[in-house]
Short mmCIF file of C-alpha atoms in Angstrom, two decimals:
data_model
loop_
_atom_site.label_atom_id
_atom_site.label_comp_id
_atom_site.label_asym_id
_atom_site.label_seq_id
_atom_site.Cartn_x
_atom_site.Cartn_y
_atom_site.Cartn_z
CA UNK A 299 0.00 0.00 0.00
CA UNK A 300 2.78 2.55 0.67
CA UNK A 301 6.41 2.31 -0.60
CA UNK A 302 8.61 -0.70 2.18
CA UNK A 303 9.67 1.25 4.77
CA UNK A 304 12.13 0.71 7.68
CA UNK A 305 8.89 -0.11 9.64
CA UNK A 306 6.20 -2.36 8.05
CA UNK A 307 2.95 -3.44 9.66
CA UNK A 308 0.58 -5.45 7.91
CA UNK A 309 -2.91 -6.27 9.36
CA UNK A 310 -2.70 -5.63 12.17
CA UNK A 311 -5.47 -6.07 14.49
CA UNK A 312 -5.62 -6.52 18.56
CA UNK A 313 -8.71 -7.56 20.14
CA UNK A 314 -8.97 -7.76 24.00
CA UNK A 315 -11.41 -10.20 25.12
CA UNK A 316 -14.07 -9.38 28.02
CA UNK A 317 -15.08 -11.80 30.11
CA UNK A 318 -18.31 -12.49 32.39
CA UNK A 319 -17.08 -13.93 36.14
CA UNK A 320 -19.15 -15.85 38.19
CA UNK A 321 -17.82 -17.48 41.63
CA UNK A 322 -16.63 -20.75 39.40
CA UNK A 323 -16.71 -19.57 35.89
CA UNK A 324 -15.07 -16.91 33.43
CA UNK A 325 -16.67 -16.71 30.08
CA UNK A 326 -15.59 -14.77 27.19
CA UNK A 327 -19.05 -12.52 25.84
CA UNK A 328 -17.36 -10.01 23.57
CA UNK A 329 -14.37 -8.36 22.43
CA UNK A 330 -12.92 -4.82 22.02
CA UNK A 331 -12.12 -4.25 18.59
CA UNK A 332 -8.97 -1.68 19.41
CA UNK A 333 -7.05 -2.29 16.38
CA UNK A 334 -8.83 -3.90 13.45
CA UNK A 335 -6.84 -5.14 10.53
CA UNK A 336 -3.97 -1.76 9.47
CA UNK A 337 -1.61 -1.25 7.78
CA UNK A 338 1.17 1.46 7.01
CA UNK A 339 4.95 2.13 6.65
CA UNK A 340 7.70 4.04 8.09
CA UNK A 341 10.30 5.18 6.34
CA UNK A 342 14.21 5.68 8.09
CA UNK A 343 14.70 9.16 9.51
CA UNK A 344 11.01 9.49 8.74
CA UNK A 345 8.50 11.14 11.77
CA UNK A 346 4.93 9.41 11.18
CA UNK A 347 1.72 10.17 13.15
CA UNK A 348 -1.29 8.54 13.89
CA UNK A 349 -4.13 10.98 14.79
CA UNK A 350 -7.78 10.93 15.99
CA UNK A 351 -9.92 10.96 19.01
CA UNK A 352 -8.98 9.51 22.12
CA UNK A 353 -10.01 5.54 22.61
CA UNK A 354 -9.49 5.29 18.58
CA UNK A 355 -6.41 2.50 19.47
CA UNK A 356 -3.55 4.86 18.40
CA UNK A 357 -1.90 4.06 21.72
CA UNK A 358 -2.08 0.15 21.45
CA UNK A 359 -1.22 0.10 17.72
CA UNK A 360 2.14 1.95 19.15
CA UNK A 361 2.85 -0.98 22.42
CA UNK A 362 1.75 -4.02 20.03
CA UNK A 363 4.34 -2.50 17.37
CA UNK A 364 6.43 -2.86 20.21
CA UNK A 365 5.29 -5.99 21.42
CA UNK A 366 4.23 -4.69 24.69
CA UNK A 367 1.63 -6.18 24.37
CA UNK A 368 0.84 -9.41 21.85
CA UNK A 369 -1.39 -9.03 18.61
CA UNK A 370 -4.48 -10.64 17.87
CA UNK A 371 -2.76 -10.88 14.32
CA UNK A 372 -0.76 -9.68 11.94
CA UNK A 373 3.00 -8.86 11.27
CA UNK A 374 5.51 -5.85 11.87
CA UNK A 375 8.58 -5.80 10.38
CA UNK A 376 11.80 -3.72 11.64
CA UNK A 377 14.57 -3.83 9.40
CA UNK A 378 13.31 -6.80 7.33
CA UNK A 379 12.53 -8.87 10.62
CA UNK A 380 9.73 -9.89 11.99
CA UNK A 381 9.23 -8.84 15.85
CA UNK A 382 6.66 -11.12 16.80
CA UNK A 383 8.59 -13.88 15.49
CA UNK A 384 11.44 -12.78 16.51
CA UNK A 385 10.42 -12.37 20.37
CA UNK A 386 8.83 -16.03 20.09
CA UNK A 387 11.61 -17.86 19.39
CA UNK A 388 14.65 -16.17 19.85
CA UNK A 389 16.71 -16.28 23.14
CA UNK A 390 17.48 -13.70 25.64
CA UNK A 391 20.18 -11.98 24.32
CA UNK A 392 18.67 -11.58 20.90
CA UNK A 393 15.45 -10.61 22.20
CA UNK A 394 16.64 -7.51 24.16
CA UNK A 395 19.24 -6.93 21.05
CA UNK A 396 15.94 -6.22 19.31
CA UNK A 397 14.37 -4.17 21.81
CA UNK A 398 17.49 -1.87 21.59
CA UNK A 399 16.30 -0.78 18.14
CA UNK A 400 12.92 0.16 19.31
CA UNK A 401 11.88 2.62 22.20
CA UNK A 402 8.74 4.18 23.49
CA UNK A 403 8.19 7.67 24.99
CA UNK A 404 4.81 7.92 26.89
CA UNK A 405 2.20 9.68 27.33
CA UNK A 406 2.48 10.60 31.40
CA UNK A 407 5.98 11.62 32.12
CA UNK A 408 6.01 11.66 36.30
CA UNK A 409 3.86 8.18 35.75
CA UNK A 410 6.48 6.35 33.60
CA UNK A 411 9.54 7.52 36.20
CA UNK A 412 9.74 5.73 39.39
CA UNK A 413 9.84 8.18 42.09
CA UNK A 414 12.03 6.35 44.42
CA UNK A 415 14.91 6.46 41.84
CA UNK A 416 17.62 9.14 40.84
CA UNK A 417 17.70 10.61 37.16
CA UNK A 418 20.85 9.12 37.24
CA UNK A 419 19.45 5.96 37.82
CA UNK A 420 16.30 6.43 35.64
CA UNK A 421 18.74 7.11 32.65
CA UNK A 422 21.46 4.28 33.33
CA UNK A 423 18.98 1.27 34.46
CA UNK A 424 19.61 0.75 30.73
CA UNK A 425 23.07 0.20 30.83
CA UNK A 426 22.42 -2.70 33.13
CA UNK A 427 20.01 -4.26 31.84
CA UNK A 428 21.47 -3.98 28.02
CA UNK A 429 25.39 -4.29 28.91
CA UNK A 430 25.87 -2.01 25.60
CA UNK A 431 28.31 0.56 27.59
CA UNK A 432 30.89 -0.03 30.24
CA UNK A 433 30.55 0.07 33.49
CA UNK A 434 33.16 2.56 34.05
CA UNK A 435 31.84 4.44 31.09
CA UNK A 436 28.01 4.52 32.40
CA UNK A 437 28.09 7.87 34.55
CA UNK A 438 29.85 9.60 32.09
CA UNK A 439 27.18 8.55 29.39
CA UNK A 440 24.81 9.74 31.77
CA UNK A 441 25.66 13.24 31.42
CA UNK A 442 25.88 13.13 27.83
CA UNK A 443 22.37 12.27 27.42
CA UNK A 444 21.26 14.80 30.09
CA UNK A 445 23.17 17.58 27.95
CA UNK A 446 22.21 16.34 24.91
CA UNK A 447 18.16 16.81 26.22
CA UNK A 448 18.61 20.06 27.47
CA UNK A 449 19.87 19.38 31.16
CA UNK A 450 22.55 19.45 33.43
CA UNK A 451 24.71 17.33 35.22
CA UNK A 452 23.52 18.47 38.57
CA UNK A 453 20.08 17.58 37.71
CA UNK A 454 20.78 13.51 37.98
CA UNK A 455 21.03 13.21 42.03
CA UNK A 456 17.49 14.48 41.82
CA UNK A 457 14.00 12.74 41.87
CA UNK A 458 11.42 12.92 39.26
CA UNK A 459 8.94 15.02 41.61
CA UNK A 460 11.82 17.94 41.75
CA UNK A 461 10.87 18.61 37.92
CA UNK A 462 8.74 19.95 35.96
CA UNK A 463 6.50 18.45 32.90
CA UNK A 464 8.61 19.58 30.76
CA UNK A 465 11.40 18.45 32.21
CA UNK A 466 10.31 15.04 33.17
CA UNK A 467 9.51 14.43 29.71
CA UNK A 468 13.41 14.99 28.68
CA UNK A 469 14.00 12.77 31.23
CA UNK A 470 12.00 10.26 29.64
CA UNK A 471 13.93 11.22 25.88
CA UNK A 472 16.97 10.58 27.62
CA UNK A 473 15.89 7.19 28.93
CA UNK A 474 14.84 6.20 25.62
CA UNK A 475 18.29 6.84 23.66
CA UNK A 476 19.99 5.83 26.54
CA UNK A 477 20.32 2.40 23.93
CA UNK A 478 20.97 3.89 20.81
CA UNK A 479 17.63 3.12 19.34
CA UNK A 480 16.39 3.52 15.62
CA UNK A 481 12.95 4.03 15.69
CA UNK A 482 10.94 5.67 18.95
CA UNK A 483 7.16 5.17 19.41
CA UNK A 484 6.07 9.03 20.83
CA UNK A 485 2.54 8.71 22.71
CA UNK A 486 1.35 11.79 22.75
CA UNK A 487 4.54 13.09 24.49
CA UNK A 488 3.93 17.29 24.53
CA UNK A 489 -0.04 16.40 25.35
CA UNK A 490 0.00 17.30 29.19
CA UNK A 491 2.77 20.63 28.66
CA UNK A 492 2.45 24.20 28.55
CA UNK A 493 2.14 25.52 24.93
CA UNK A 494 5.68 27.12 25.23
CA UNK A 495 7.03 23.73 26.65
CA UNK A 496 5.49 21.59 23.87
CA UNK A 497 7.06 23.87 21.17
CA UNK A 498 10.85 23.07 23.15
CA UNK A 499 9.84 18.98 22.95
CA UNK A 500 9.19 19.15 19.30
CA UNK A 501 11.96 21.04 18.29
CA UNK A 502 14.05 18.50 20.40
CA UNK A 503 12.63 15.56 19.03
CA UNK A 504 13.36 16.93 15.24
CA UNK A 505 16.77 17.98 16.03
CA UNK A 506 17.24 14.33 17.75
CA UNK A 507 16.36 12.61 14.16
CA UNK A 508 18.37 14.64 12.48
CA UNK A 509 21.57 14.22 14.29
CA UNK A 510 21.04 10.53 15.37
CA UNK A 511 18.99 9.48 11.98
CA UNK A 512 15.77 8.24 14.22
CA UNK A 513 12.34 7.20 12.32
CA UNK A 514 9.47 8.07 15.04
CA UNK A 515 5.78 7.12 15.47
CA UNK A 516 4.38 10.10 16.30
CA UNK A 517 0.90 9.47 18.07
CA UNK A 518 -1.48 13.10 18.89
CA UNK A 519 -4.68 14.31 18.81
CA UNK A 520 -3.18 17.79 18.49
CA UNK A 521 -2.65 18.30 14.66
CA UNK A 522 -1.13 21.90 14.95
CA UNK A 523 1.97 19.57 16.75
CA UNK A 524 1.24 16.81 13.85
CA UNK A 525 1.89 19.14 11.20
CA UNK A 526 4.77 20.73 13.01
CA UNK A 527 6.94 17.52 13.28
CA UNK A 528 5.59 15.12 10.97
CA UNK A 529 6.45 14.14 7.27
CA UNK A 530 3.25 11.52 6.80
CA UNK A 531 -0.07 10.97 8.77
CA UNK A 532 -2.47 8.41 9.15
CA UNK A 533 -6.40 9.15 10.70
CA UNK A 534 -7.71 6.44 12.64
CA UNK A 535 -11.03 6.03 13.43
CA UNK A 536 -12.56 3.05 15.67
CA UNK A 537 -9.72 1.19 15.26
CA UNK A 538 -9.59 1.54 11.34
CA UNK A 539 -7.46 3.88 9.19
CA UNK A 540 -9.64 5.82 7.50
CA UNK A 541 -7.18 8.06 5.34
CA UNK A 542 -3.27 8.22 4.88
CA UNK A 543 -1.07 11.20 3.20
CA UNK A 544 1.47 13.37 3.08
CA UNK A 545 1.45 16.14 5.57
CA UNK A 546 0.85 18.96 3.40
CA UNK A 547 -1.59 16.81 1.41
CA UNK A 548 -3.66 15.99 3.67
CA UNK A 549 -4.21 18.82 5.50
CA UNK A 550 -4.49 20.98 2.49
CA UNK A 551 -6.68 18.49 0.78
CA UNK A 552 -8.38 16.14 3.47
CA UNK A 553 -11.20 13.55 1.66
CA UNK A 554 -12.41 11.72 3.99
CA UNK A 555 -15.30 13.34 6.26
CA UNK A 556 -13.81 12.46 9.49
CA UNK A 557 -10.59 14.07 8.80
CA UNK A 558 -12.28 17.00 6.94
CA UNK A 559 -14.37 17.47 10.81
CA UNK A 560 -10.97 16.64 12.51
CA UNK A 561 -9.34 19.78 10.68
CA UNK A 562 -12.37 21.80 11.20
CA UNK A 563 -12.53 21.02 14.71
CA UNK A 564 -8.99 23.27 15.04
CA UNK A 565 -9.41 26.46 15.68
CA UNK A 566 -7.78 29.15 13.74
CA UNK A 567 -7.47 33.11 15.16
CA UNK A 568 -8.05 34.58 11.49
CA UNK A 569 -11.81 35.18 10.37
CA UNK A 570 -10.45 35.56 6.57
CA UNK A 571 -9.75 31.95 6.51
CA UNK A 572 -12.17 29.44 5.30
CA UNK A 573 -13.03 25.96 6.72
CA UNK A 574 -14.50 23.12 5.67
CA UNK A 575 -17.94 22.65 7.08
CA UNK A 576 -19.01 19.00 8.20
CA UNK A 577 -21.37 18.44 10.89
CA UNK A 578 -20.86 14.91 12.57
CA UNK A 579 -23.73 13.25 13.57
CA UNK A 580 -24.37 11.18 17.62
CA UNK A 581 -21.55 10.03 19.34
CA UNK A 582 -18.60 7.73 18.71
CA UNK A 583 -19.70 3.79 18.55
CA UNK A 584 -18.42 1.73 21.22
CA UNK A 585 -15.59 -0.34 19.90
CA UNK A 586 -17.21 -4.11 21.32
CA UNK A 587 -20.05 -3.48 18.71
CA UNK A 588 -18.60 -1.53 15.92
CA UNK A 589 -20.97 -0.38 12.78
CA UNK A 590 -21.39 -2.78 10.15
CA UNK A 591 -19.85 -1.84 6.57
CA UNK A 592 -18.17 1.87 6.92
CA UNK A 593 -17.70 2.45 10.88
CA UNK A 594 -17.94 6.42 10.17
CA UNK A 595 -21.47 5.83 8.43
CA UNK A 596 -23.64 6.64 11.65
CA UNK A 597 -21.97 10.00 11.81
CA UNK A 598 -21.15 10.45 8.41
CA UNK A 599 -23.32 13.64 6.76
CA UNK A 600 -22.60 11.80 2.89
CA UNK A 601 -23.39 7.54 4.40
CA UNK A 602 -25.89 6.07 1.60
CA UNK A 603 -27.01 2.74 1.87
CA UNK A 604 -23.81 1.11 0.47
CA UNK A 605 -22.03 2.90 3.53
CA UNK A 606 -23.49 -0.26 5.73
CA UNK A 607 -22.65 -3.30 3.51
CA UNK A 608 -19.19 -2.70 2.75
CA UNK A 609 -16.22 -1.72 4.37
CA UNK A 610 -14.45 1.05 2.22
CA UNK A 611 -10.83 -0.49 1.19
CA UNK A 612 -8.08 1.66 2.19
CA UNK A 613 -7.37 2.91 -1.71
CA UNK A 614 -5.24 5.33 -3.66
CA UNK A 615 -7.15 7.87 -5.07
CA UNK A 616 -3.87 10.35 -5.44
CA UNK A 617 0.36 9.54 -5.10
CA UNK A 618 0.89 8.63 -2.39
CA UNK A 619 -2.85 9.58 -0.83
CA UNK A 620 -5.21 7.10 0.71
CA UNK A 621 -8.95 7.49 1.63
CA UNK A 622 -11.61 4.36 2.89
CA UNK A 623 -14.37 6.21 1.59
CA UNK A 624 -16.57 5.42 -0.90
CA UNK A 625 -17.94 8.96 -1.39
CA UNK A 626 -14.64 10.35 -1.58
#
């Protein structure tokens, strides 16, 4: 569907199952449909987001990538191999050579730091666990990566409730290249920051893949950040993409409806600039009984009757520009 990348997933899909409990019995009566059958590259050096509305399973598309969690189905590829393969059968010491190429930044700085540990440790529990740098070396390295963030030596005997957001969050950058990674999964990492703040993370994170050569996944519901950093995006909607594009493309030409409202939705201090107009009907489905056919039809202001038979095939209706719409 898109040109191979240095990241390939392929239909993916992750289901959790719920179950009913009695006092001897746990059945299985439905499933959340988080991530249902997608697909997309990455290319190296290569920032790509994933937008849309909270609960729309662009943060467990990022930890299954990652294999923080296991798939339902499907494959991703890093650098021609396949991780879920790979972390099935391989031993140890391949396993975490793996994990070294691939690192996640999350969403809630303070809660992904453990507050009984120094930055120093935060930042060099890699080292041990990875063996990659000496231990002589590891203090040293330490500081590096605090400079190379934006902070100081001084700041590594100190606990993650002496910081700020903003600062806690380049502690968590820091942790993350602490083993030399290619390719960094970004949950909405500038979400909970000051405006001023979030600009500093972004410009951080673009100067890192520039000087390091990183590919990121680049997950937001803010697309003023989205267009800031990143080079492609995909829209997902209920666990489907619904459109993939180019940046510029997309936001200059958006097809499908829910992307059109998405850019709508932003709002833009200039009353000389015209929007797109798209009303969206009800609420969003609930992701254990998702729509037949098109899962945007019930809100969708264009849904016809074939909107509820089919589901719309992720196609390419311009280079390098894909829309599941069958109105588009």
């Amino acid at each position: 569907m898109t040109d191979s990348g240095f990241i390939q997933v392929r239909n993916l899909v992750k289901y959790f199952p719920i179950y009913s409990r009695g006092v001897l019995t746990k059945k299985q009566v439905g499933q959340v449909h988080a991530v249902d059958d997608i697909s997309f590259d990455i290319r190296r050096q290569e920032t790509f987001a994933l937008v849309g509305e909270s609960g729309c399973g662009k943060t467990t598309t990022a930890r299954v990538i990652l294999n923080l969690i296991e798939p339902t189905s499907g494959e991703v590829f890093i650098d021609g191999e396949n991780v879920f393969e790979k972390f099935k059968s391989a031993d140890k010491e391949e396993k975490l050579k793996l994990r070294r190429k691939m690192q996640m930044i999350f969403q809630n700085p303070y809660g992904s730091l453990d507050p009984r540990m120094t930055v120093c440790d935060i930042v060099g529990e890699p080292f041990v666990i990875h063996k990659h740098v000496a231990k002589a070396d590891r203090c040293e390295r330490v500081y590096e990566l605090l400079k190379l963030v934006g902070l100081e030596e001084y700041h590594g005997e100190r606990y993650p409730h002496e910081f700020s957001g903003g600062q806690r969050q380049r502690i968590c950058i820091a942790r993350a290249l602490a083993v030399e990674p290619e390719f960094i999964a970004a949950d909405e990492p500038v979400s909970s920051l000051d405006v001023s703040i979030r600009a500093q993370i972004l410009n951080l994170l673009a100067d890192l893949q520039k000087t390091m050569g990183l590919s990121f996944l680049y997950i937001s519901h803010d697309l003023s950040s989205v267009r800031q950093i990143s080079q492609r995006v995909g829209v997902m909607y209920l666990g489907e993409i619904v459109e993939l594009a180019d940046t510029d493309e997309l936001f200059d030409s958006p097809l499908h409806p829910y992307t059109q409202a998405l850019i709508e939705a932003v709002p833009i201090p200039d009353p000389k600039v015209k929007k797109i107009k798209v009303g969206l009907l009800g609420e969003v489905p609930s992701p254990i009984t998702p729509p037949s056919g098109c899962r945007f039809h019930p809100r969708c202001p264009r849904a016809n009757s074939g909107c509820t038979e089919k589901r719309p095939d992720l196609a390419e209706v311009k280079k390098g520009h894909f829309v599941a719409c069958g109105q588009a």
